[in-house]
PDB file of C-alpha atoms in Angstrom:
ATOM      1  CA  UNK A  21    -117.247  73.957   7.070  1.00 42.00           C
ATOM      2  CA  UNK A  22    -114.590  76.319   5.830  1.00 46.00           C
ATOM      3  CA  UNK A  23    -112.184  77.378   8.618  1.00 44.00           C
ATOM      4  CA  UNK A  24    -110.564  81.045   9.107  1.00 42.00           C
ATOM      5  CA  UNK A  25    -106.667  80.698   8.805  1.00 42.00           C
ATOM      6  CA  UNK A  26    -106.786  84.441  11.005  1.00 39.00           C
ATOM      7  CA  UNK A  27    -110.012  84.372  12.805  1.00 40.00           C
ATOM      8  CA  UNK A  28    -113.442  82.708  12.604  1.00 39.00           C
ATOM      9  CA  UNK A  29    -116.865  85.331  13.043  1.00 42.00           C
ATOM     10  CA  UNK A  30    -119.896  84.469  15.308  1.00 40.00           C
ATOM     11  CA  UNK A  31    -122.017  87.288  15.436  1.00 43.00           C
ATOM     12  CA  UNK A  32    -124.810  86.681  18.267  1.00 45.00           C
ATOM     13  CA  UNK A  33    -128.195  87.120  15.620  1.00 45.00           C
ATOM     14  CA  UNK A  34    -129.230  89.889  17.758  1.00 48.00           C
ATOM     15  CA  UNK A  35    -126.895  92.127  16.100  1.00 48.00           C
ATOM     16  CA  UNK A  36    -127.129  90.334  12.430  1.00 48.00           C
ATOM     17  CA  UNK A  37    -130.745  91.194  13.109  1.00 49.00           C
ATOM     18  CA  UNK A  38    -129.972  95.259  13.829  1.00 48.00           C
ATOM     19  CA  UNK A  39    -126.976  95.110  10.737  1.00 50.00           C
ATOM     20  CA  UNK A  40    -130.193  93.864   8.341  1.00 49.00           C
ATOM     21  CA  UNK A  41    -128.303  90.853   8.120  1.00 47.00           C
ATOM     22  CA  UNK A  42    -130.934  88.379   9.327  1.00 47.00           C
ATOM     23  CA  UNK A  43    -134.744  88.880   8.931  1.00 44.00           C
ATOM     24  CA  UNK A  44    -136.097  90.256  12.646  1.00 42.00           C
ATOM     25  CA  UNK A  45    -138.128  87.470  13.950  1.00 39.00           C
ATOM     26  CA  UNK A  46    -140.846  89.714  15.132  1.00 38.00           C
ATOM     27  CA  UNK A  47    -141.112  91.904  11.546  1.00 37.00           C
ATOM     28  CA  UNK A  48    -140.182  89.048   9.627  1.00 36.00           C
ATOM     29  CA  UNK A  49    -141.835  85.945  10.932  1.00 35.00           C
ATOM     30  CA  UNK A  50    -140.781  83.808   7.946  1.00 36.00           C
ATOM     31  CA  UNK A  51    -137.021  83.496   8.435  1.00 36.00           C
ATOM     32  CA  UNK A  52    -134.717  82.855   5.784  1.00 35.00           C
ATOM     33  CA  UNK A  53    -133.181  79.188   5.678  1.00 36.00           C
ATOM     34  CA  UNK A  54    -129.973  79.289   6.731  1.00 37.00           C
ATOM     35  CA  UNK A  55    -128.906  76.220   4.152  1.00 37.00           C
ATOM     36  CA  UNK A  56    -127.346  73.884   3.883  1.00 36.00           C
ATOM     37  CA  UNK A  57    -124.745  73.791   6.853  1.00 36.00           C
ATOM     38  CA  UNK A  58    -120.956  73.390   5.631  1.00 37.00           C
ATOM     39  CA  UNK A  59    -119.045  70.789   5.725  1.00 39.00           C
ATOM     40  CA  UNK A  60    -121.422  68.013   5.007  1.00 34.00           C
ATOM     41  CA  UNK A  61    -120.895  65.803   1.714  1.00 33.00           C
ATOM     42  CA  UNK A  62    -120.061  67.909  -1.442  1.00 34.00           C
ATOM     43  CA  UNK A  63    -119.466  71.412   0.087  1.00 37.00           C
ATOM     44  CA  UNK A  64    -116.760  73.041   1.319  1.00 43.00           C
ATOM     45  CA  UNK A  65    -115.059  72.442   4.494  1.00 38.00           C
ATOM     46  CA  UNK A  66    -112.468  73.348   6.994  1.00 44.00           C
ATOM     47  CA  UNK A  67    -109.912  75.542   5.818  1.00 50.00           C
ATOM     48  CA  UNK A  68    -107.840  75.612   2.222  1.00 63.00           C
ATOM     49  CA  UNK A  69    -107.495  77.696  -1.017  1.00 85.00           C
ATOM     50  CA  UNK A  70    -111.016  78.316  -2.389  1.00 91.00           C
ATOM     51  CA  UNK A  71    -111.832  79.612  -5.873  1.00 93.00           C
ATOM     52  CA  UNK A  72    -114.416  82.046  -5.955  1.00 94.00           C
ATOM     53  CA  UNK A  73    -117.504  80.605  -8.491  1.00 93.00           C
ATOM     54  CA  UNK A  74    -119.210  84.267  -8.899  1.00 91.00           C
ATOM     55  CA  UNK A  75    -119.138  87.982  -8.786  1.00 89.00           C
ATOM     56  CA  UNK A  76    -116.203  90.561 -10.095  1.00 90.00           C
ATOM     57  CA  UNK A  77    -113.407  88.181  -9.277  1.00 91.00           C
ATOM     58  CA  UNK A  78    -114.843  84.850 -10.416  1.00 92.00           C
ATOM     59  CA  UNK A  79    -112.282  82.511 -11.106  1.00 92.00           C
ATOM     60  CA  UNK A  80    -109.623  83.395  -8.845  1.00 93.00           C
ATOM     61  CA  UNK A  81    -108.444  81.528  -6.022  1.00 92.00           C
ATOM     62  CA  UNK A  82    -107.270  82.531  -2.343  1.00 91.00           C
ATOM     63  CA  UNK A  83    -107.494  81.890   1.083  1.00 88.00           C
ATOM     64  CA  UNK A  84    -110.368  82.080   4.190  1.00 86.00           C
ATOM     65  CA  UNK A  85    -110.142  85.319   6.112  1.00 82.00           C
ATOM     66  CA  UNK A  86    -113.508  84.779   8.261  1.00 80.00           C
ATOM     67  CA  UNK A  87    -116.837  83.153   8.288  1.00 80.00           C
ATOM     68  CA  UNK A  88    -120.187  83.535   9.594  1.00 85.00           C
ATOM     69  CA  UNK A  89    -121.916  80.227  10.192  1.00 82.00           C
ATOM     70  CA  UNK A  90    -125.336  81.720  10.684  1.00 86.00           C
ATOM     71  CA  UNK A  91    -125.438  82.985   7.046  1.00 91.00           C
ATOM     72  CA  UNK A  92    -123.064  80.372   5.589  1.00 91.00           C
ATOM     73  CA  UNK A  93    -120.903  83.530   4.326  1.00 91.00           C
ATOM     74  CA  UNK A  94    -117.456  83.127   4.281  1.00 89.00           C
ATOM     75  CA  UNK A  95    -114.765  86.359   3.232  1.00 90.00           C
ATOM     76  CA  UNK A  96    -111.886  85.597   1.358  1.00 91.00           C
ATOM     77  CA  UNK A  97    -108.888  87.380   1.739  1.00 89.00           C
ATOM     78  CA  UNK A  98    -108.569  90.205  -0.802  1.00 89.00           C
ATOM     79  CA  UNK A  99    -111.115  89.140  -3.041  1.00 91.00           C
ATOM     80  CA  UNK A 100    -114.898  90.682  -3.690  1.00 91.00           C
ATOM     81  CA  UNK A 101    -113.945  93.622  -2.056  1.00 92.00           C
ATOM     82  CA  UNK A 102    -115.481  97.315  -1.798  1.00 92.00           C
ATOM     83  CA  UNK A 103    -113.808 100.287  -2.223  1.00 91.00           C
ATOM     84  CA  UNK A 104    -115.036 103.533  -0.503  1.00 90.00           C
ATOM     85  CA  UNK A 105    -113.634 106.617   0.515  1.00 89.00           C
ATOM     86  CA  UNK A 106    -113.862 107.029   4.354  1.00 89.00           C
ATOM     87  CA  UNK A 107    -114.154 111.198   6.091  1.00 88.00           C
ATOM     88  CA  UNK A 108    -113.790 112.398   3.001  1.00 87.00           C
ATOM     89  CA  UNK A 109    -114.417 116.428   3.374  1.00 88.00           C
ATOM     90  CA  UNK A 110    -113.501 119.775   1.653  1.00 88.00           C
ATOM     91  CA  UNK A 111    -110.162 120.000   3.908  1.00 89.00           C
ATOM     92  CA  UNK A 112    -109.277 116.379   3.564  1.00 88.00           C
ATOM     93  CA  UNK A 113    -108.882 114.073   1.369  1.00 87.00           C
ATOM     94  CA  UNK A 114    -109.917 111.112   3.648  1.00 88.00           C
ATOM     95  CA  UNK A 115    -108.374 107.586   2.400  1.00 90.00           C
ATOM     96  CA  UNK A 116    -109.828 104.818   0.328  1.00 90.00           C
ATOM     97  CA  UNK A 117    -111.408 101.847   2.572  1.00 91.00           C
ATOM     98  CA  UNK A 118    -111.142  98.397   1.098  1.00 90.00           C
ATOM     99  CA  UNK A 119    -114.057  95.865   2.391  1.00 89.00           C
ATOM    100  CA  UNK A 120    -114.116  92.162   1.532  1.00 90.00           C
ATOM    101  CA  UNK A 121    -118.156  91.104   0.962  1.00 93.00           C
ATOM    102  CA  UNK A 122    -119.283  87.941   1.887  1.00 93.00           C
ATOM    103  CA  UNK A 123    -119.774  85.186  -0.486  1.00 94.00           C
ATOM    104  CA  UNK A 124    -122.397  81.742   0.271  1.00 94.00           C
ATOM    105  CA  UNK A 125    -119.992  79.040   0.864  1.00 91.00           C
ATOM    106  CA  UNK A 126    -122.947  76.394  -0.575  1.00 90.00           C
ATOM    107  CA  UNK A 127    -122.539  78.025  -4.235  1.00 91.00           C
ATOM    108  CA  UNK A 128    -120.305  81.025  -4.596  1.00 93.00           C
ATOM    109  CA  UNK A 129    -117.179  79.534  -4.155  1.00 93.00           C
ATOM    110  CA  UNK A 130    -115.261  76.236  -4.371  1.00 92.00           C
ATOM    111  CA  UNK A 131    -112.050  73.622  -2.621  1.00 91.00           C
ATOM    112  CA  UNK A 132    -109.819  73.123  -5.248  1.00 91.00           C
ATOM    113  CA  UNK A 133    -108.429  69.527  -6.035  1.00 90.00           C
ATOM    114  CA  UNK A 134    -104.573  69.098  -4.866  1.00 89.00           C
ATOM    115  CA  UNK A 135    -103.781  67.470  -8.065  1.00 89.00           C
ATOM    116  CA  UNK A 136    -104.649  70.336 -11.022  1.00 89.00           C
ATOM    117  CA  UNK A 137    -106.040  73.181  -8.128  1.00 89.00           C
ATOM    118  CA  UNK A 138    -108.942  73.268  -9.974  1.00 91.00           C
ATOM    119  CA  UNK A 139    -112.606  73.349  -8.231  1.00 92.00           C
ATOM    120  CA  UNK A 140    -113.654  70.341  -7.206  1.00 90.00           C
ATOM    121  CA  UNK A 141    -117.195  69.055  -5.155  1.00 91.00           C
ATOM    122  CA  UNK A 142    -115.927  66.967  -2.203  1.00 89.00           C
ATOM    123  CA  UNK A 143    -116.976  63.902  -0.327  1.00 92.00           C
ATOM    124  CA  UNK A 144    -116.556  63.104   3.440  1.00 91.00           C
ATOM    125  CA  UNK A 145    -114.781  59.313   3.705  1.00 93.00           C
ATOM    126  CA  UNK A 146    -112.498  57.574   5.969  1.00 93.00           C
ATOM    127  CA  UNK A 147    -109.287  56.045   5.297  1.00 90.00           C
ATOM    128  CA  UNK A 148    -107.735  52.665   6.135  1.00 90.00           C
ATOM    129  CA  UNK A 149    -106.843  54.097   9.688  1.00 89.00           C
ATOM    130  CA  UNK A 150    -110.370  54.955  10.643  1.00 89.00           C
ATOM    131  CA  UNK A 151    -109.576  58.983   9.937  1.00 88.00           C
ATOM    132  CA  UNK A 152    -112.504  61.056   8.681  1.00 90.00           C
ATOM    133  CA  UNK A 153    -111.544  63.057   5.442  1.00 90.00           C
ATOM    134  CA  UNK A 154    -112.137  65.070   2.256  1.00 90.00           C
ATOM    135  CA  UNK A 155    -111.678  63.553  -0.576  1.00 92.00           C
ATOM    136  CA  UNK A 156    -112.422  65.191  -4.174  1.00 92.00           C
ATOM    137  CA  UNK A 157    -114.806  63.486  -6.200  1.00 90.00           C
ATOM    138  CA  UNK A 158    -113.538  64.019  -9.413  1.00 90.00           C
ATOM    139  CA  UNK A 159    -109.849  63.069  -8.547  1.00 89.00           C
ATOM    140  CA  UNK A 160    -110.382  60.540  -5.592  1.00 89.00           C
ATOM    141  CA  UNK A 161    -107.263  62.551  -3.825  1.00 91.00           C
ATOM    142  CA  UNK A 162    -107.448  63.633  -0.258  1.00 90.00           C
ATOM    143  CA  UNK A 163    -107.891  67.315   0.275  1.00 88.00           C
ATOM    144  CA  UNK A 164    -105.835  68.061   3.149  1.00 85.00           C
ATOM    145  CA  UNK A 165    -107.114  70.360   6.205  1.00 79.00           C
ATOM    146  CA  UNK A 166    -104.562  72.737   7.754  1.00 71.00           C
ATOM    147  CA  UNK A 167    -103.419  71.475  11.291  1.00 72.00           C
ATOM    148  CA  UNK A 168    -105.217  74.650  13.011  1.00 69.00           C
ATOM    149  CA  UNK A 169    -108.236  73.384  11.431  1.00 70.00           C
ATOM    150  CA  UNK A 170    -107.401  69.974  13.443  1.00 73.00           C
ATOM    151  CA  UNK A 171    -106.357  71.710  16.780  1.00 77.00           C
ATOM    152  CA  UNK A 172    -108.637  74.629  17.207  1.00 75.00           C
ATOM    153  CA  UNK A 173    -112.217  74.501  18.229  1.00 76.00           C
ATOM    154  CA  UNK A 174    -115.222  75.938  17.351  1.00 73.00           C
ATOM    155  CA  UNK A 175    -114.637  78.865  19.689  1.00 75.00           C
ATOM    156  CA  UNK A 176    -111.257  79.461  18.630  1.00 73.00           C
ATOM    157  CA  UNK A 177    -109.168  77.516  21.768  1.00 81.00           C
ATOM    158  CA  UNK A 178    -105.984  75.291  20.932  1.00 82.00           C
ATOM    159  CA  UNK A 179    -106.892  72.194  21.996  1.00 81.00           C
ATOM    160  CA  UNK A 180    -102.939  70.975  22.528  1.00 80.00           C
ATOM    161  CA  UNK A 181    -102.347  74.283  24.336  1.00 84.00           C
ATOM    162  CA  UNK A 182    -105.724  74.123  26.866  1.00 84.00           C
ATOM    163  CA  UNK A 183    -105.115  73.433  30.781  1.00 85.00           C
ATOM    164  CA  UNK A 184    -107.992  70.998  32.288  1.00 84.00           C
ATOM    165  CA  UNK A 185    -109.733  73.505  34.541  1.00 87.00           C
ATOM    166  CA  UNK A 186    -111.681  71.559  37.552  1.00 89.00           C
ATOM    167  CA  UNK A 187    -115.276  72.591  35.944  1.00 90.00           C
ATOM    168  CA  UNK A 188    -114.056  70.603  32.944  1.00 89.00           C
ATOM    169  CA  UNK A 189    -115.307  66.845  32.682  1.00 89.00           C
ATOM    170  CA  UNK A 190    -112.715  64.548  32.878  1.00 88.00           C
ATOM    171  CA  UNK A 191    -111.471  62.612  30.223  1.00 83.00           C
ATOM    172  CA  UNK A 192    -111.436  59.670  31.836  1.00 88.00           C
ATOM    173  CA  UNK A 193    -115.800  59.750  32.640  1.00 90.00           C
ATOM    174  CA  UNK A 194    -116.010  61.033  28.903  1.00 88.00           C
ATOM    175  CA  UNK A 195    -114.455  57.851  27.521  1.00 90.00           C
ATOM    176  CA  UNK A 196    -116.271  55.517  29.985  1.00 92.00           C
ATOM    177  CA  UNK A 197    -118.674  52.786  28.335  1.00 91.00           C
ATOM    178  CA  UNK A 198    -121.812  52.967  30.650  1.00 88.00           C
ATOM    179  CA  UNK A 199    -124.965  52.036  28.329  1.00 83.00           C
ATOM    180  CA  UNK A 200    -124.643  48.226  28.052  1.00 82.00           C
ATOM    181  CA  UNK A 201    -127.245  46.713  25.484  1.00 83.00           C
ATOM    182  CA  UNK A 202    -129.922  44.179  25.806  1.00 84.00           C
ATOM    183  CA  UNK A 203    -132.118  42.434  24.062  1.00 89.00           C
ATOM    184  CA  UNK A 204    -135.565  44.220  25.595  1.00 88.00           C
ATOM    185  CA  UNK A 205    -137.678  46.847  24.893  1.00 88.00           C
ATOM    186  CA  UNK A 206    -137.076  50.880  25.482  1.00 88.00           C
ATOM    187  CA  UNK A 207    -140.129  50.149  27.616  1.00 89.00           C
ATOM    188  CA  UNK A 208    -138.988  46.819  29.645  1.00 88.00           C
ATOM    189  CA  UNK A 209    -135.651  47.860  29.896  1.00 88.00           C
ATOM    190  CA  UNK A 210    -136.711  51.165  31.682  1.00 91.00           C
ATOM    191  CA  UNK A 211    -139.040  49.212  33.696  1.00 92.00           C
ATOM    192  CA  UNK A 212    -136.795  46.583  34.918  1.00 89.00           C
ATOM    193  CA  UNK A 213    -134.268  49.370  36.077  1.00 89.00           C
ATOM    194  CA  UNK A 214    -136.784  50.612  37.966  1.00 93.00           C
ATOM    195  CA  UNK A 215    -137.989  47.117  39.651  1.00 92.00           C
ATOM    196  CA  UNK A 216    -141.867  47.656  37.846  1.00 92.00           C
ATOM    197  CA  UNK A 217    -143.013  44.175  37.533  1.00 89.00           C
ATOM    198  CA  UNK A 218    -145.830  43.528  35.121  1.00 85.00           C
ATOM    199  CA  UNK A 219    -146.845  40.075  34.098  1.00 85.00           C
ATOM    200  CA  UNK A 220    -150.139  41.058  32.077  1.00 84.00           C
ATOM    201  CA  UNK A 221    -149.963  39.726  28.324  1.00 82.00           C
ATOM    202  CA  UNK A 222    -151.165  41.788  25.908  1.00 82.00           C
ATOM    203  CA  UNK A 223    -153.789  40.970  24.103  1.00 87.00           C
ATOM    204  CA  UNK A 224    -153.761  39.620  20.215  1.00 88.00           C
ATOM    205  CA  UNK A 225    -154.809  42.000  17.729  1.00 88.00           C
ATOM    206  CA  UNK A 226    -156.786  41.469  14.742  1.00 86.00           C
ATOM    207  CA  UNK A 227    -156.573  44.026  11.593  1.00 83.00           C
ATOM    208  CA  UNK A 228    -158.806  43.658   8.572  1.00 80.00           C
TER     209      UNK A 228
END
């Protein structure tokens, strides 16, 4: 997924729906596929210069401003904008608005490789330390996330900078091994925890 280096956009579909943004279940029963999600093998992921693949300012590069996950649309800062003039009247002149549009992560724009900042596809691999990363698969080099990437979550909380709350589960039950494997069924495993004895055999069946 591409990460926001200023902020990340969830917009509840409710109001995508009343923006026109995404297709009103109940007028639109066939909804449009939200894609492929980012961030799986060969698209773009957390956070770095991009280089946009389409529009007015194809070929140039900058950075994430925002994203919307539900549309796979991601903004990047100062590019594929649009310019309007906002209370514009006959006793003022108003001012000039500048809007960045959205472009689809999946095929309008691009990581580039650290060694020639070029676009590259990437490729999720892990190192020789067990590390998840992106690696470009025309270079083989590692394409680096930014450390808020690695330290923020999803909803936009630093996870160095959180206090454990009492609600929260405890990181000591979250990293406790409790499933302990055996060589039995779902079935006799489930029944064995439960003390159901059953010594009927089934019988052999015959397929012609």
């Amino acid at each position: 997924m591409i990460h926001s280096d200023t902020v990340t956009c969830f917009f509840p579909l409710s109001r995508l729906c009343k923006r026109g943004l995404w297709p009103d279940p109940i007028l639109s029963p066939n909804r449009l596929p939200c894609g492929e999600c980012p961030g799986v093998t060969g698209r773009p992921a957390e956070q770095g210069s991009v280089q946009i693949l389409k529009g007015i300012d194809r070929g140039k590069q900058g950075l994430v401003c925002a994203i919307i996950r539900e549309r796979n649309w991601c903004y990047v800062e100062g590019l594929n904008c649009s310019y309007k003039w906002v209370n514009r009247s006959a006793s003022s002149p108003g001012f000039m608005s500048k809007v960045e549009k959205p472009l689809l992560v999946t095929t309008e724009v691009s990581l580039l490789d650290p060694s020639d900042l070029q676009p590259t596809e990437i490729e999720w691999r892990y190192d020789e330390d067990g590390n998840r990363v992106r690696v470009s698969s025309r270079s083989g080099r590692v394409v680096p996330m930014s450390e808020r990437a690695d330290n923020e979550s999803e909803d936009m909380i630093d996870k160095g900078a959180y206090i454990e709350q009492s609600w929260d589960t405890k990181e000591k039950e979250l990293t406790k091994v409790t499933f302990k494997p055996k060589a039995v069924t779902f079935e006799a495993d489930i029944m064995e925890s439960m003390g159901i004895k059953e010594d009927r055999k089934r019988a052999p069946n015959f397929y012609y």
